[in-house]
Amino acid sequence: ARAAWGPMQNGEAMSPQDSKPTAPPLPPPSPPPSGPPEYPRPRLIFHTQLAHGSPTGRIHGFTNVKELYAKIAEVFHISPSEILFCTLNSHKVDMQKLLGGQIGLEDFIFAHVRGETKEVEVTKTEDALGLTITDNGAGYAFIKRIKEGSTIDRLKTVCVGDHIEAINDQSIVGCRHYEVAKMLKEQPRGIPFTLRLVGPKKAFDMIGMRTRAPKSNEGKMVNGRETLRLRSKGAATVQEVQNEFEEQATKKVDDLLESYMGIRDLELATTIVEAGKDKKNPDDFAEALDSVLGDFAFPDVFLFDVWGAIGDVKNGRI
């Protein structure tokens, strides 16, 4: 018998052995993924209530204060603009428990919403009104402290926690606390002006209280636990609470903010301390601060005192 020959290839006949099918080549191996494997972060869930009374809600997925307010508003079917500020672990208008830029992972959030609107006429008898202003990070400035014996202290209808909505019918909604403090400081002596205030809605057991923020231990943070750090730009991060140096330096800077600008803001003070704690000289500190907080245009004398306070705490002089 004759062997069968296959088709011609390049002018030559292929033998049966040559015509056996061959397996296709294997694809090249995929390159290994670069960097460590990605694991999804656990979803952080916080419990919340309206301070004047409500069922408990659950919120998650926020990275700044505005988004936090939007989440709370969604849970309770209200507008975010109804929320004046939030406190942690207390339904009272307690400025020591005010939510700033950090929330402990086990903290309970109480939202204080708009209550009574009131107008008061104020006449300056001295340069300072005796008010310390802060803001909620979402466009509302409100009263954080009233100095005993001051012009405002004598107006018993004005309370800590009141949102300053307008000065002489000029709306200041959307203004930062330092802008409002400057407007109040510029009001002339002896000429009456009007403040339109919005107090937080109170439960029945709180009506009639005129909460005053004590000076001692304001904003003290609990060590040994993690917090969610909210940022005006960028994503929120989970980090350890401040160490002793950072806590003391932040308190000193917050005191200087009140002294120079009439505001208190622990988140702002924390940012200032973070910008300055590793700098070697005041020029580097001023440049770092200008890069993150240039809008504030801090006076040189304030920067000098802040640099000195951070140095004092760092070197154990305080």
Coordinates of N, CA and C in Angstrom, one line a residue, residues 62-71 80 136-139 230:
F62 N -20.1 59.8 54.5 CA -19.9 61.2 54.3 C -18.4 61.5 54.5
T63 N -17.9 62.6 53.9 CA -16.4 62.9 54.0 C -16.2 64.3 54.6
N64 N -17.2 65.1 54.7 CA -17.1 66.5 55.2 C -18.4 66.8 56.0
V65 N -18.4 68.0 56.6 CA -19.5 68.4 57.4 C -20.8 68.6 56.6
K66 N -20.7 69.2 55.4 CA -21.8 69.4 54.6 C -22.5 68.1 54.2
E67 N -21.7 67.1 53.8 CA -22.2 65.8 53.5 C -22.8 65.1 54.7
L68 N -22.2 65.3 55.9 CA -22.8 64.8 57.2 C -24.2 65.4 57.4
Y69 N -24.3 66.7 57.2 CA -25.7 67.3 57.4 C -26.7 66.8 56.4
A70 N -26.2 66.6 55.2 CA -27.1 66.0 54.2 C -27.6 64.6 54.5
K71 N -26.7 63.8 55.1 CA -27.1 62.4 55.5 C -28.1 62.5 56.6
P80 N -31.2 70.0 54.8 CA -29.9 70.3 55.5 C -29.8 71.7 56.1
N136 N -20.4 76.3 61.7 CA -20.7 74.9 61.6 C -20.1 74.2 60.4
G137 N -19.3 75.0 59.6 CA -18.6 74.4 58.4 C -19.5 74.3 57.2
A138 N -20.8 74.8 57.4 CA -21.7 74.7 56.2 C -22.5 76.0 56.0
G139 N -21.9 77.1 56.5 CA -22.4 78.4 56.2 C -23.1 79.1 57.3
L230 N -12.7 64.7 59.5 CA -13.4 65.3 58.3 C -12.6 66.5 57.8

